CSV table of C-alpha atoms and ligand atoms in Angstrom, one decimal:
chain,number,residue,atom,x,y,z
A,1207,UNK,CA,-107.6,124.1,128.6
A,1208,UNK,CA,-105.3,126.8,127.1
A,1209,UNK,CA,-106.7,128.5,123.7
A,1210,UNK,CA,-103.5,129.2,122.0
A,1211,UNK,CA,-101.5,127.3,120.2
A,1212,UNK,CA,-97.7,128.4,120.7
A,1213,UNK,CA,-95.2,127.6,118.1
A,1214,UNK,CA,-91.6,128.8,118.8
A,1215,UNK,CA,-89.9,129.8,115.0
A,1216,UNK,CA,-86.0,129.1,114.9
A,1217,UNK,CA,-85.0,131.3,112.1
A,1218,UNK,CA,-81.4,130.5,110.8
A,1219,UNK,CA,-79.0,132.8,108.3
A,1220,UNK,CA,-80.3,132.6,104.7
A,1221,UNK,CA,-81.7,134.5,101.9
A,1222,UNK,CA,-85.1,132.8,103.0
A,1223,UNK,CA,-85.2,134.5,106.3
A,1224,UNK,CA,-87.6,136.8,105.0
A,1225,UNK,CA,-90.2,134.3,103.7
A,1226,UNK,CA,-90.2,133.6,107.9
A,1227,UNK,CA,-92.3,136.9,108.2
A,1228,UNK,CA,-94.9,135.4,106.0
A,1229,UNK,CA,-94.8,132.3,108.3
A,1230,UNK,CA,-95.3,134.4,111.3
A,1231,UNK,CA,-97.8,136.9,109.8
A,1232,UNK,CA,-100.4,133.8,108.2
A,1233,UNK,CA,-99.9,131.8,111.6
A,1234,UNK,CA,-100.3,134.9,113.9
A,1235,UNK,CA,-103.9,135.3,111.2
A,1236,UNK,CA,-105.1,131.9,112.9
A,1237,UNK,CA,-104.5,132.9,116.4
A,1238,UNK,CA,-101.1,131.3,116.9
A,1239,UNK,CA,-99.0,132.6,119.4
A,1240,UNK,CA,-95.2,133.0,118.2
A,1241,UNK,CA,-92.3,133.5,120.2
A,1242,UNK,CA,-89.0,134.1,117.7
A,1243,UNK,CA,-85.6,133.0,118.2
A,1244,UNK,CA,-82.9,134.5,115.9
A,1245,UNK,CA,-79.5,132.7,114.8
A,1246,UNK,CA,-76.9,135.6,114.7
A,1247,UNK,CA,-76.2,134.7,111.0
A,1248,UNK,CA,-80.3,135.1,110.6
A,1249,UNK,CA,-80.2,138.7,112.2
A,1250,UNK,CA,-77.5,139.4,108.8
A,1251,UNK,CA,-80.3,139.3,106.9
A,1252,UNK,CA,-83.3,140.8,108.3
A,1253,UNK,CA,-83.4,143.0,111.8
A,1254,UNK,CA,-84.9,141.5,114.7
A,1255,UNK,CA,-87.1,144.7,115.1
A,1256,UNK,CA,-89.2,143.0,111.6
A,1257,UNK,CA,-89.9,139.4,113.5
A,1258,UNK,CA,-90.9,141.6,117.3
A,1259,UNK,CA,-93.1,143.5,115.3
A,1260,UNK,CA,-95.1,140.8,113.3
A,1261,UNK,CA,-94.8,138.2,116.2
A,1262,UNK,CA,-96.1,141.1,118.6
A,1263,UNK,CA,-93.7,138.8,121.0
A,1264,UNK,CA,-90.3,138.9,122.5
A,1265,UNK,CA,-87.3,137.5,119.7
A,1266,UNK,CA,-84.4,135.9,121.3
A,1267,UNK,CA,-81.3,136.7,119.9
A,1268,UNK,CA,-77.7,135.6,121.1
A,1269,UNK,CA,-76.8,139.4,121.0
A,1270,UNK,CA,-76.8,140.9,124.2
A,1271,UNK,CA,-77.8,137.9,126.1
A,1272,UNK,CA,-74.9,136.7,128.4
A,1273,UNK,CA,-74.1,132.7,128.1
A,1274,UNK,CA,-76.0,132.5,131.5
A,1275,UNK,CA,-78.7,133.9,130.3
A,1276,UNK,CA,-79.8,131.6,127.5
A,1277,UNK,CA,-78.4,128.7,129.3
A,1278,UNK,CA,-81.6,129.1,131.5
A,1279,UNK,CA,-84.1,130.5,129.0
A,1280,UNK,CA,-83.8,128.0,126.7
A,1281,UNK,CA,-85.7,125.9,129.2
A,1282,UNK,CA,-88.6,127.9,129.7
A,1283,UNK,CA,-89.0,128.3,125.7
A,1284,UNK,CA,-88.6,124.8,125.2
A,1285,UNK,CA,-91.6,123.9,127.5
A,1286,UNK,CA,-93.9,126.7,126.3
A,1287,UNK,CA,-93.3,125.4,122.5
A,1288,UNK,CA,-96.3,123.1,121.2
A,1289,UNK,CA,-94.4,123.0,118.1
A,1290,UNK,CA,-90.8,124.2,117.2
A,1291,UNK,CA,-90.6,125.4,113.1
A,1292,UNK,CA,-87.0,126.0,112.1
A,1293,UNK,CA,-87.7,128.1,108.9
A,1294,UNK,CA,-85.1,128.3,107.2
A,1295,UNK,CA,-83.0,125.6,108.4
A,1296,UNK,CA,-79.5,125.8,107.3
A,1297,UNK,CA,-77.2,122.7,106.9
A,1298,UNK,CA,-76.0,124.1,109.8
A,1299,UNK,CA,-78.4,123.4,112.3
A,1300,UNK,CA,-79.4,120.6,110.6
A,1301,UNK,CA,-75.5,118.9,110.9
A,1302,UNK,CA,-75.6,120.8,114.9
A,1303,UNK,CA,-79.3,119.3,115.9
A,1304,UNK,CA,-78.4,115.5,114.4
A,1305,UNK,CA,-74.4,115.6,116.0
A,1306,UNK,CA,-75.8,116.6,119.4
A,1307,UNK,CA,-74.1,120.2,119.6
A,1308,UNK,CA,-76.0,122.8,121.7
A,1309,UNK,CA,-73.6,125.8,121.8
A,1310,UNK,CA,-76.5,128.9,121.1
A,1311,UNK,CA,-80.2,129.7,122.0
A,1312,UNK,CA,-81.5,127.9,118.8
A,1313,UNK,CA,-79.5,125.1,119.4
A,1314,UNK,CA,-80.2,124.4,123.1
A,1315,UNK,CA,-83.8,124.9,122.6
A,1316,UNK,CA,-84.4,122.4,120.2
A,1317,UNK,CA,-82.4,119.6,122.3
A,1318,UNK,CA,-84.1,120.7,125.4
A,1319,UNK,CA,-87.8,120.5,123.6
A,1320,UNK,CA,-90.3,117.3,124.0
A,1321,UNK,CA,-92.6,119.2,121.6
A,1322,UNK,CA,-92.5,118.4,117.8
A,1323,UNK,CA,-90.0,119.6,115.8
A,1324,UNK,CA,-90.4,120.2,112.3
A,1325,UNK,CA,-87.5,121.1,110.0
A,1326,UNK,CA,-88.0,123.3,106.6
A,1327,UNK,CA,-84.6,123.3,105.3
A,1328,UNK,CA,-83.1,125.7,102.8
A,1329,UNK,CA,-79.7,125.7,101.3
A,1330,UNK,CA,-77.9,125.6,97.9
A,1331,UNK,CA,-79.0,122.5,95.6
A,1332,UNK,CA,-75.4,121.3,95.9
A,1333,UNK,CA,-75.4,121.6,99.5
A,1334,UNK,CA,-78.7,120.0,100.1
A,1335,UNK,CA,-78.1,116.8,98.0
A,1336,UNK,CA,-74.8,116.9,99.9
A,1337,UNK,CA,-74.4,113.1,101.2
A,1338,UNK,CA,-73.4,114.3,105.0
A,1339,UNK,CA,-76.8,116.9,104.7
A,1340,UNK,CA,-78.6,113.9,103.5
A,1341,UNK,CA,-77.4,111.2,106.3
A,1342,UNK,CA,-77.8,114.5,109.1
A,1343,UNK,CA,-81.7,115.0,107.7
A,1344,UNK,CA,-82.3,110.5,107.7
A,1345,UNK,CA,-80.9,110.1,111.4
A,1346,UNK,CA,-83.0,113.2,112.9
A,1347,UNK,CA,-86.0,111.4,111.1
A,1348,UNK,CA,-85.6,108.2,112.7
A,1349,UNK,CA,-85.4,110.3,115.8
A,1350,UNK,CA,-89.1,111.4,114.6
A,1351,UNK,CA,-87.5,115.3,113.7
A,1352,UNK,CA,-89.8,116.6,110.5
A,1353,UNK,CA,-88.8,118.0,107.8
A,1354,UNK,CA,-91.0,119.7,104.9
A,1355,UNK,CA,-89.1,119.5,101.9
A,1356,UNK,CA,-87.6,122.1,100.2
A,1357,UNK,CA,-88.8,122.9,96.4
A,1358,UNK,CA,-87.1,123.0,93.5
A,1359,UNK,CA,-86.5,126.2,91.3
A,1360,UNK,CA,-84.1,128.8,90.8
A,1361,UNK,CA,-82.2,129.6,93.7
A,1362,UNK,CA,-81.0,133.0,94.8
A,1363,UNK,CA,-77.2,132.0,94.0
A,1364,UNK,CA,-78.5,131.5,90.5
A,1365,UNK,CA,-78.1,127.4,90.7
A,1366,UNK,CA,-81.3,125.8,89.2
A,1367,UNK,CA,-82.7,122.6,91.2
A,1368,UNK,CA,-84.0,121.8,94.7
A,1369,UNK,CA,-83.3,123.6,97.8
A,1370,UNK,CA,-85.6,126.5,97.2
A,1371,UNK,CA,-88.1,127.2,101.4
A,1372,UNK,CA,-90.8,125.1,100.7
A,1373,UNK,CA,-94.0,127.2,100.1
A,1374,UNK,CA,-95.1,129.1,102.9
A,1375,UNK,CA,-99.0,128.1,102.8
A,1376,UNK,CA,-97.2,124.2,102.9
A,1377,UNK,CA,-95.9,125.3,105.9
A,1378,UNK,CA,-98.1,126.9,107.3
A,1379,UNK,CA,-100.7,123.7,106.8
A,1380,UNK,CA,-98.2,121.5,108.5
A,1381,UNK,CA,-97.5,123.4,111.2
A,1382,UNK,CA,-101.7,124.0,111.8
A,1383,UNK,CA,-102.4,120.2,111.0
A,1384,UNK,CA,-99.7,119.5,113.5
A,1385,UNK,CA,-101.3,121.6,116.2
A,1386,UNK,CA,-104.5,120.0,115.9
A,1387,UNK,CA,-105.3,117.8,118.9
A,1388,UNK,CA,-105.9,114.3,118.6
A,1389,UNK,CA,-109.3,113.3,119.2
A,1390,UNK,CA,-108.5,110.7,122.5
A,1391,UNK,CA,-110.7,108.0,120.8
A,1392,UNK,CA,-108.7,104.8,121.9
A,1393,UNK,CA,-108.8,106.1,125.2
A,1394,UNK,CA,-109.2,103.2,128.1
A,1395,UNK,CA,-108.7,100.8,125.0
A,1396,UNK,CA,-105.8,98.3,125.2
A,1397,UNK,CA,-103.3,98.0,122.1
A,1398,UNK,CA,-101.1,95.5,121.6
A,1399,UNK,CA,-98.7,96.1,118.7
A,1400,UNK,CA,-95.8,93.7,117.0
A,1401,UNK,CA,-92.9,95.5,114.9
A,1402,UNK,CA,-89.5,95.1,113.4
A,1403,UNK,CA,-87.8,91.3,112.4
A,1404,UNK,CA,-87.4,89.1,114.5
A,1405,UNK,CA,-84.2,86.7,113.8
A,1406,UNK,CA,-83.6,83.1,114.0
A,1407,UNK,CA,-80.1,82.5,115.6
A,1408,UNK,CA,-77.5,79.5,113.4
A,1409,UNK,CA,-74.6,79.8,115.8
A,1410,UNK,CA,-73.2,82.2,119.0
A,1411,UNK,CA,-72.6,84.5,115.6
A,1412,UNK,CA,-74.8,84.2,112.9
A,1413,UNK,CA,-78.3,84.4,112.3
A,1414,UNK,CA,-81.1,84.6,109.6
A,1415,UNK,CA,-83.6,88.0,109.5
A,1416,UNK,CA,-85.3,90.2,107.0
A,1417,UNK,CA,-84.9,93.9,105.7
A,1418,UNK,CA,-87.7,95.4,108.3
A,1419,UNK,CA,-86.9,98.5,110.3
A,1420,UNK,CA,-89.8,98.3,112.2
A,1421,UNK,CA,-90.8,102.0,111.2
A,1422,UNK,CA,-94.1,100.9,110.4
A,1423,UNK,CA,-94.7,99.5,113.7
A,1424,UNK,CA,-93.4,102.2,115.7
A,1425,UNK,CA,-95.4,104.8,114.1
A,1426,UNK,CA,-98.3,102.7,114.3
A,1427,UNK,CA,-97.5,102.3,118.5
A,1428,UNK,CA,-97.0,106.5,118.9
A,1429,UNK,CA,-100.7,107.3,116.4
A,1430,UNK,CA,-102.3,104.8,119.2
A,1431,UNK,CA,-100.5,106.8,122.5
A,1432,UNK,CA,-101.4,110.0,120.8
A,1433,UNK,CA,-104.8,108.8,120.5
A,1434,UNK,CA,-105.3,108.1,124.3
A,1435,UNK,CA,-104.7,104.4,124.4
A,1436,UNK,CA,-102.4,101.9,126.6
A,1437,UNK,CA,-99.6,100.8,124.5
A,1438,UNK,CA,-97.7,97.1,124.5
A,1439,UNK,CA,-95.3,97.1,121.6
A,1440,UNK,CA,-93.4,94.3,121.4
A,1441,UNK,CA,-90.6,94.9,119.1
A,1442,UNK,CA,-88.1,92.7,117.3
A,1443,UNK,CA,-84.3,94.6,117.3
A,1444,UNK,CA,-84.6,97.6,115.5
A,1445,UNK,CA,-82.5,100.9,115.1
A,1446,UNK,CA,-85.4,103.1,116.3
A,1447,UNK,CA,-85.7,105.8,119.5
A,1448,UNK,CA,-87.8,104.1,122.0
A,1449,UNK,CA,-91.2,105.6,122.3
A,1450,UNK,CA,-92.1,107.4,125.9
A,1451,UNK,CA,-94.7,106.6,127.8
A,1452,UNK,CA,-95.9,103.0,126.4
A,1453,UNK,CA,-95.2,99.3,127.7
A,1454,UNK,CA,-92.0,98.3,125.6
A,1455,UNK,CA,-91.2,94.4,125.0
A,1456,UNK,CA,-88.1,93.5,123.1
A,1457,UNK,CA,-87.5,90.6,121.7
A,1458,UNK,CA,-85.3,88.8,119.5
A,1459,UNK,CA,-86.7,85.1,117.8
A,1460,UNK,CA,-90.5,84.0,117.1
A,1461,UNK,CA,-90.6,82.2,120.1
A,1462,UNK,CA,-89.6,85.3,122.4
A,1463,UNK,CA,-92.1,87.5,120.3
A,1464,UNK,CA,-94.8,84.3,120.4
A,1465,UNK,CA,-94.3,84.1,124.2
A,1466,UNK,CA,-94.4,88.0,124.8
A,1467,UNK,CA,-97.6,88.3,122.5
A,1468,UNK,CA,-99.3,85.3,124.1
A,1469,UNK,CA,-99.0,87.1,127.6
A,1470,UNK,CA,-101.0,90.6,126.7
A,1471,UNK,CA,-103.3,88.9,124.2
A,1472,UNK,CA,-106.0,87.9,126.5
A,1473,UNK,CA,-106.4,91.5,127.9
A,1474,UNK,CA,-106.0,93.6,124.5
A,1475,UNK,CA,-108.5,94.9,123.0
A,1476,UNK,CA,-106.9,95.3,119.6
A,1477,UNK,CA,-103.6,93.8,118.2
A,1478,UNK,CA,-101.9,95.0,115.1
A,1479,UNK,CA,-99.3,92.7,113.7
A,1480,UNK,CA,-96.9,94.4,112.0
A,1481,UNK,CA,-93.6,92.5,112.6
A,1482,UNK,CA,-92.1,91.0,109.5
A,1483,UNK,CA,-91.7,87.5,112.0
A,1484,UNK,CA,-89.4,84.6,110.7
A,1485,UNK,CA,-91.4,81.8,109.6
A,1486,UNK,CA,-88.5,79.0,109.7
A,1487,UNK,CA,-85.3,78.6,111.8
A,1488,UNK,CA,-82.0,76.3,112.0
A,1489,UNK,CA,-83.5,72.9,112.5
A,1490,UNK,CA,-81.0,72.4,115.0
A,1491,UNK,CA,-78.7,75.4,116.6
A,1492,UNK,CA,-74.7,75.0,117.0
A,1493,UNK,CA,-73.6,76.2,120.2
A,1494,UNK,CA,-70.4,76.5,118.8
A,1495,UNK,CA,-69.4,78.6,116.0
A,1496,UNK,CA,-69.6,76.7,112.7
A,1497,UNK,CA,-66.3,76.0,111.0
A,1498,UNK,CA,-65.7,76.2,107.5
A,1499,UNK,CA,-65.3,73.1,105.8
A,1500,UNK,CA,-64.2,72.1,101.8
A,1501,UNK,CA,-67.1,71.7,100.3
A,1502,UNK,CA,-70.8,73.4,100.6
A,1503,UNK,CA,-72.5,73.7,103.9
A,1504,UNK,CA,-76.6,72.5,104.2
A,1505,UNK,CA,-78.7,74.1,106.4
A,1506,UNK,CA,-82.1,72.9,107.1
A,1507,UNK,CA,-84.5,75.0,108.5
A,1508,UNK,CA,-87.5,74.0,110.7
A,1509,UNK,CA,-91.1,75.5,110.7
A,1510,UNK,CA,-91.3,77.9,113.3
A,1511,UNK,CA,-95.2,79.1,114.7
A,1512,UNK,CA,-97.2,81.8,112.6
A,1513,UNK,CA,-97.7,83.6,115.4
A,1514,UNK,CA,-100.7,85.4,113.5
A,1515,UNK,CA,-102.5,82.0,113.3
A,1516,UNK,CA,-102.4,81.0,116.6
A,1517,UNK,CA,-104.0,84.6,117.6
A,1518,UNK,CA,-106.6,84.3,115.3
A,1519,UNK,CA,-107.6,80.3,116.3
A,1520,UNK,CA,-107.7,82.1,120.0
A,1521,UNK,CA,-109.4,85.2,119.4
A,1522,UNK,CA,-112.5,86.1,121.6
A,1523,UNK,CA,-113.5,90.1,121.6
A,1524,UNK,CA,-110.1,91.4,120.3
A,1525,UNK,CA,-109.8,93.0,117.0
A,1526,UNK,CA,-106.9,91.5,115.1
A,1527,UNK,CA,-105.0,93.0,112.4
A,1528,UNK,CA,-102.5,91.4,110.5
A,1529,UNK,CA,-100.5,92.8,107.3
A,1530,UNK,CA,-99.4,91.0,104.5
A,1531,UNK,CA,-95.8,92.3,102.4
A,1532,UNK,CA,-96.3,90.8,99.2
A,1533,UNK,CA,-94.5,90.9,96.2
A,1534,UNK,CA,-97.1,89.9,93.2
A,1535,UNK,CA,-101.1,89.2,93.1
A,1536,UNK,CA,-101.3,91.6,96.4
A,1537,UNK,CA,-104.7,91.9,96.8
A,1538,UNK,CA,-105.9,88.1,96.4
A,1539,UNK,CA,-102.6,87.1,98.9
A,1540,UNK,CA,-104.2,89.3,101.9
A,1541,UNK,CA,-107.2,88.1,101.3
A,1542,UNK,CA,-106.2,84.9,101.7
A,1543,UNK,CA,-104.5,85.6,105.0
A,1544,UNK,CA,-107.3,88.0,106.1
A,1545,UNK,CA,-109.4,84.2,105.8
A,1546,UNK,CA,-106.9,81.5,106.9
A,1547,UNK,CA,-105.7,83.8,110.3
A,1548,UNK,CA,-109.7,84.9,111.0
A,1549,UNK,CA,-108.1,89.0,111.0
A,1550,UNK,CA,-111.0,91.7,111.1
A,1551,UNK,CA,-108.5,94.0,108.9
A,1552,UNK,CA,-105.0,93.0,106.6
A,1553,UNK,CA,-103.0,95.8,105.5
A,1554,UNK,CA,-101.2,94.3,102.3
A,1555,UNK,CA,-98.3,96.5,101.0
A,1556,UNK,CA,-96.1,96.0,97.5
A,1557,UNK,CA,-92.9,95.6,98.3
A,1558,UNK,CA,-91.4,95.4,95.3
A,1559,UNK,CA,-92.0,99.1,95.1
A,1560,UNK,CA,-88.8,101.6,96.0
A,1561,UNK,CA,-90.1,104.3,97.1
A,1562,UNK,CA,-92.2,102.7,99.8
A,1563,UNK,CA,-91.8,99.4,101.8
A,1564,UNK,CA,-89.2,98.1,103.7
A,1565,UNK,CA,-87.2,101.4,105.3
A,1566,UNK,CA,-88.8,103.8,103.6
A,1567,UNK,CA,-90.5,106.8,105.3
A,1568,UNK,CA,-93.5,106.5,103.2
A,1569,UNK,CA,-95.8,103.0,102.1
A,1570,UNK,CA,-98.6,102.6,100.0
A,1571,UNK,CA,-101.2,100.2,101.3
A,1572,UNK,CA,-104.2,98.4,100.5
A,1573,UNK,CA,-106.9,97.9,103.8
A,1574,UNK,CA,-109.1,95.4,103.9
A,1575,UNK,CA,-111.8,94.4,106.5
A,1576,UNK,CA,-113.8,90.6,106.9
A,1577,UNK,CA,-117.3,92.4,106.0
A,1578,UNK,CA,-115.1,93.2,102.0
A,1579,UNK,CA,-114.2,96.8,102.3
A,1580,UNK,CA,-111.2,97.6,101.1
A,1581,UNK,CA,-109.5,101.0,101.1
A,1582,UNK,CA,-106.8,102.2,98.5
A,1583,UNK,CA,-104.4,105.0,100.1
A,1584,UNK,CA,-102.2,107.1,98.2
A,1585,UNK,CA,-98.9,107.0,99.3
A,1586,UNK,CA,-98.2,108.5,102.5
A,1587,UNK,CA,-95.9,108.6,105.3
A,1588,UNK,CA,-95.9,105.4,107.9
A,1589,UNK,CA,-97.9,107.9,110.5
A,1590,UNK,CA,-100.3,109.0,108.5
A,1591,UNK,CA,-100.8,104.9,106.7
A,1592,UNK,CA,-101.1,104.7,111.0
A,1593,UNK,CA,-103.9,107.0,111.4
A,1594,UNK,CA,-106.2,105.7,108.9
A,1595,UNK,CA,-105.6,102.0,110.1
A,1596,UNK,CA,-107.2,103.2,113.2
A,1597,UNK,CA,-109.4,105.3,111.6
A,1598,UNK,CA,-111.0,101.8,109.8
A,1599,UNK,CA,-111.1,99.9,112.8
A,1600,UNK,CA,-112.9,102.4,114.5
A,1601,UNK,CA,-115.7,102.7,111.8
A,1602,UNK,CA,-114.4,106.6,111.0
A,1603,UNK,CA,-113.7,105.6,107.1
B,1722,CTP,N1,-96.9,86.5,110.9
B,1722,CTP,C1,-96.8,85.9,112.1
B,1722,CTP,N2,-95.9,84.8,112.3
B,1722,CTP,C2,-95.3,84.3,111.2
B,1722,CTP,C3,-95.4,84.9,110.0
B,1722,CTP,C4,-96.2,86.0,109.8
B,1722,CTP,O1,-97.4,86.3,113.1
B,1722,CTP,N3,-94.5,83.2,111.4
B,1722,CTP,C5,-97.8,87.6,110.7
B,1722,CTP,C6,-97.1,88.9,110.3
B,1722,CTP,O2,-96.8,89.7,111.5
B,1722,CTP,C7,-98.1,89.6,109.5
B,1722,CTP,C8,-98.9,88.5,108.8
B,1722,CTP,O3,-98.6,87.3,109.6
B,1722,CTP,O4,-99.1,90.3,110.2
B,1722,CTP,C9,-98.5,88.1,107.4
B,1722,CTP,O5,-97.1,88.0,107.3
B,1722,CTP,P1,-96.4,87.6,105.9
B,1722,CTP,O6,-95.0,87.4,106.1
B,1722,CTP,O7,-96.9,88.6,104.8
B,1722,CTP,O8,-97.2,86.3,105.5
B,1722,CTP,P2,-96.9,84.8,105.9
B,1722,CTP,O9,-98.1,84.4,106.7
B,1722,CTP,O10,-95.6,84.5,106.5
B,1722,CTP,O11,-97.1,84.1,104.5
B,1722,CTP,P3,-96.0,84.1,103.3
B,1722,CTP,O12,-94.7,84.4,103.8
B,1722,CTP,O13,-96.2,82.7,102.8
B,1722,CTP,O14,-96.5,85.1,102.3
């Protein structure tokens, strides 16, 4: 296996370009190889010369290079990448990266990449909190793009409040906790996973669903690939980038996602059931679309299967996880559920909380296994909330 880590650093046109050099120089300390490429607006600030010298490695700059040029070697810079670090990242290549424009070396390398990309943006306050920034940073996350957040402080153009490089040793943690290889401990295991809403159809045009975005789900699907194992997600409709390399099942209503689970159960090993499914639909469906009338209109809705139930009442040698959203008395609701659907492990989240939940990039969960051991995390993002679920069922925590 290769040694060294390579990280490619995009370095874009601000008064943080500098803070790059400490990026390089603490990174290049813990053997990481660094290959530099330079916006031209970066190369305003500090020389080239400064990154070839501390990177002791070419830096790629749009200057002499003809359009031919770049067009190819963007390519072989995107492959040797393990990680790409754009620090600083402007709103520029922020807005470029999320609207699909490729017209420079930074640019074309980050489209062309399948490494990690992590973004450590650093503008004006203003800017930054900027709505079109903001809606350009939230669809390049749920295209699984990083970002480390900038800080808040004084900023060079004099404006107090957030937009400041994040600290470099921040950075410099991410980027090395990022490199670190997963141990392949689910390796020949067989993971089934459940994610997203699922919806219960009333006519040809309406239906009934719930808030899930299936984040939770997904990120639980890509820590089990990165840890080695075979992947069936089967997924409700969601917004989400499709993850490569696993077995991908979509589905829209309970029975679809019943029938779809039913099929891989036998052979999984372990199934996580994340999916926020529909536990009633339309007693009876129109197959024409429902015309308003004078006065109210009834609906009565039939109990559909608790799909969770039935896996337990089956289960032989799998290890069944369920999770419980739950609004008040959280911890004696999963516990409950961990009893009534035999689970091994319920993940029981507050969702009356904001910041966490439904759509949010973090959650803050409670884990709790059959033998009564139950886990506290801190809030954290959905991958990491991921990685200690399968860090429980594997006896690591
Ligand atoms: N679940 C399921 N089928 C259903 C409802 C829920 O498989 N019809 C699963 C979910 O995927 C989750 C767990 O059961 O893993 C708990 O879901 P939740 O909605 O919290 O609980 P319910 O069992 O529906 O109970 P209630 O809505 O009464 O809290």
């Amino acid at each position: 296996m290769r040694e060294k880590k390579r990280v490619v650093i995009g370095v874009t046109g601000g008064i943080a370009v500098y803070k790059a050099l400490d990026i390089i120089s603490a990174l290049r300390k813990q053997d990481v190889e660094i290959k530099v490429i330079m916006t031209e607006s970066a190369k305003q600030f500090v020389t080239p010369l400064a990154f070839q010298s501390l990177s002791q490695n070419m830096v790629i700059t749009d200057m002499f290079a003809e359009p031919k040029a770049w067009e190819i070697q963007h390519i072989a810079l995107a492959q040797w990448a393990d990680i790409m670090l754009i620090a600083p990242a402007t709103a520029n290549i922020v807005g470029k990266v999320a609207n699909g424009i490729a017209d420079d070396m930074l640019s074309t390398s980050i489209m062309a990449t399948e490494a990690k990309v992590i973004f450590a943006p650093a503008m004006n306050t203003k800017m930054y909190e900027n709505k079109i920034v903001q809606d350009n940073i939230n669809k390049l996350k749920g295209y699984g793009y990083s970002f480390i957040e900038p800080a808040s402080g004084r900023l060079a153009c004099g404006d107090i409040g957030k937009g400041k490089l994040a600290n470099v040793s921040d950075i410099v943690d991410r980027v090395l906790i990022e490199l670190e290889e997963k141990e392949k401990d689910l390796l020949g295991k067989k993971v089934l996973i459940t994610a997203g809403p699922t919806i219960a159809p009333i006519d040809p045009v309406r239906y009934i669903t719930n808030k899930s975005t299936g984040k939770m789900g997904y990120a639980i699907a890509q820590e089990a690939k990165e840890r080695g194992a075979e992947v069936t997600l089967v997924s409700g409709p969601t917004n989400l980038p499709k993850i490569a390399d696993i077995n991908f099942i979509s589905v829209k209503t309970n029975g679809e996602m019943k029938e779809a689970v039913l099929r891989y159960y036998d052979f999984a090993d372990i199934v996580i059931k994340s999916a926020a499914v529909a536990d009633y639909k339309p007693k009876e469906y129109s197959n024409e679309k429902i015309k308003k009338g004078e006065g109210d209109l009834e609906l009565t809705l039939a109990r559909d299967s608790d799909i969770l139930k039935i896996l337990g009442e089956r289960k032989k040698e799998q290890i069944l996880v369920g999770f419980a959203a739950e609004s008040n008395n959280v911890l004696n609701n999963a516990e409950k559920k961990l009893k009534n659907k035999n689970l091994d492990f319920i993940v029981a989240n507050d969702i009356t909380s904001n910041d966490t939940g439904f759509a949010s990039e973090d959650n803050k969960v409670t884990i709790l296994s059959k033998e009564g051991k139950v886990i506290n995390l801190d809030k954290m993002s959905k991958k990491q909330v991921a990685t200690n679920i399968f860090d429980m069922i594997l006896g690591k925590r």
